Amino acid sequence: MNSIWSDAGIARRNPLPGNMETEVAVIGGGMAGILTAYYLQKKGKQVVVLEANRIGSGQTSGTTAKITSQHNLIYQKLISQVGLEQARQYAAANQAAIREYRQLIQKNSIFCDFEELPSYLYSTTVSEPLRREAEAAGRLGIRADFVTKTELPFAIHGAVRFEGQAKFHPMEFLQSISMPLTIYENTTVMSVNGHKVRTDRGTVTAESVVFACHYPFVNIPGFYFARMYQKRSYVLALRHAPYFHGMYLGIEKEGLSFRQAEEYLLLGGRGHRTGKVPSANPYKSLQAAAAHLFPEAKVAAHWSAQDCMTMDSIPYIGQFAPSRPNWYVATGFNKWGMTSSMVSAMILSDMICGIPNPYAQVFSPKRLNLRASASEGMVHMGESVKDLTLGACRPPARCPHLGCKLLWNASESTWECPCHGSRFNHSGELLNGPAQTDVIF
């Protein structure tokens, strides 16, 4: 179930050779960690990246690799719930991220199939929310138009078209920008205490520490386990399907995602909260949709990905917690990891170098957006309390993170934590954090 990006052939790096000192230690060698390290090094900082597995082997390898400021129905929500100024910061940051990718790729002649194209939100049932989203995006300086015609193979009620969006090959991009960086692979971080980052290969002492490891494994301070949950999503790579010139995302619960990747059409959807597996196999459901829409198409590959979801739909990028002034975090990308990774790199590299950043406020982990967080927060609290209680009743398997009851995902043969999203294979070996150890049955 490897993605089509997985065979990029990024050069292997050695593990950490022992104890060392550096200015900045970045935990995590995915897109956010590598970009942050790249920009810090460009600004003169000595940086070390610590990766538990291989560069890009986590959620970066499972992305659909869209670089967009179009993040579902986000802008009308932000204007009403966090205010016009912070909504404008969010929009400007993501637009700047697209420009930064373009400039970086052009300046360094990176061959990664980068292409600018429009991105669409569509609906088969309603049009008014899309009209409002187009208007909201326009108020924030984004070129967005409501349209009724697309290349989709079915009728729609309407769509919002964002111009100037992009797609690329994420692993080919990582291969290029990671070359000048000091990266230690197969080096698992076990704990962080002040300036000391303890790994299974030695201790790195750093002036600043960046948690770019998808979901922070340190529970206190920060309390990110109470502020995020995780969702899974599924993708098919189809051969012999019609060529799509734009990128598409349906706003309905069962809406589908479409994105061309060379000879493949990527068909995505059927997402769910990690651990809350639907009765219908997500892959089979996508295959049925593909067979209906594209009878001649054949499935060449299929895979899944996992995303950290915040309560107010805004990532946490900034200082990890007030009591840890030298710790920084980039997490909660809400399914928009490629753009949010660049936003993280811009903000965190500025913060660590003492440079004011115009987008930092809206992403600050210190924020408290009660109005925007209330609904999702109540749902997350309810799910966590229920599964923590069930975990205390001696179920077949408990998550070593905080003890929630693990549930079996037959579609992928994995044990999953519905509280915070840790995943394990059939024999209990850790696949995804925030847990740090295997399950003992």
Coordinates of C-alpha atoms in Angstrom, one line a residue, residues 1 234 272 275 277-284 407-416:
M1 CA 0.0 0.0 0.0
Y234 CA -7.9 7.1 1.5
H272 CA -13.1 9.2 9.2
G275 CA -10.3 4.5 15.2
V277 CA -13.9 2.9 11.1
P278 CA -17.0 2.9 8.9
S279 CA -18.8 -0.4 8.3
A280 CA -18.0 -0.2 4.6
N281 CA -14.4 -0.7 3.6
P282 CA -13.1 2.7 2.4
Y283 CA -11.0 1.3 -0.3
K284 CA -13.8 -0.8 -1.7
L407 CA -10.1 -0.5 17.9
W408 CA -9.4 -2.8 15.0
N409 CA -9.4 -1.3 11.5
A410 CA -10.0 -4.4 9.3
S411 CA -9.5 -2.3 6.1
E412 CA -5.8 -1.8 6.9
S413 CA -5.2 -4.6 9.6
T414 CA -4.3 -2.0 12.2
W415 CA -5.1 -1.2 15.8
E416 CA -6.1 2.4 16.2

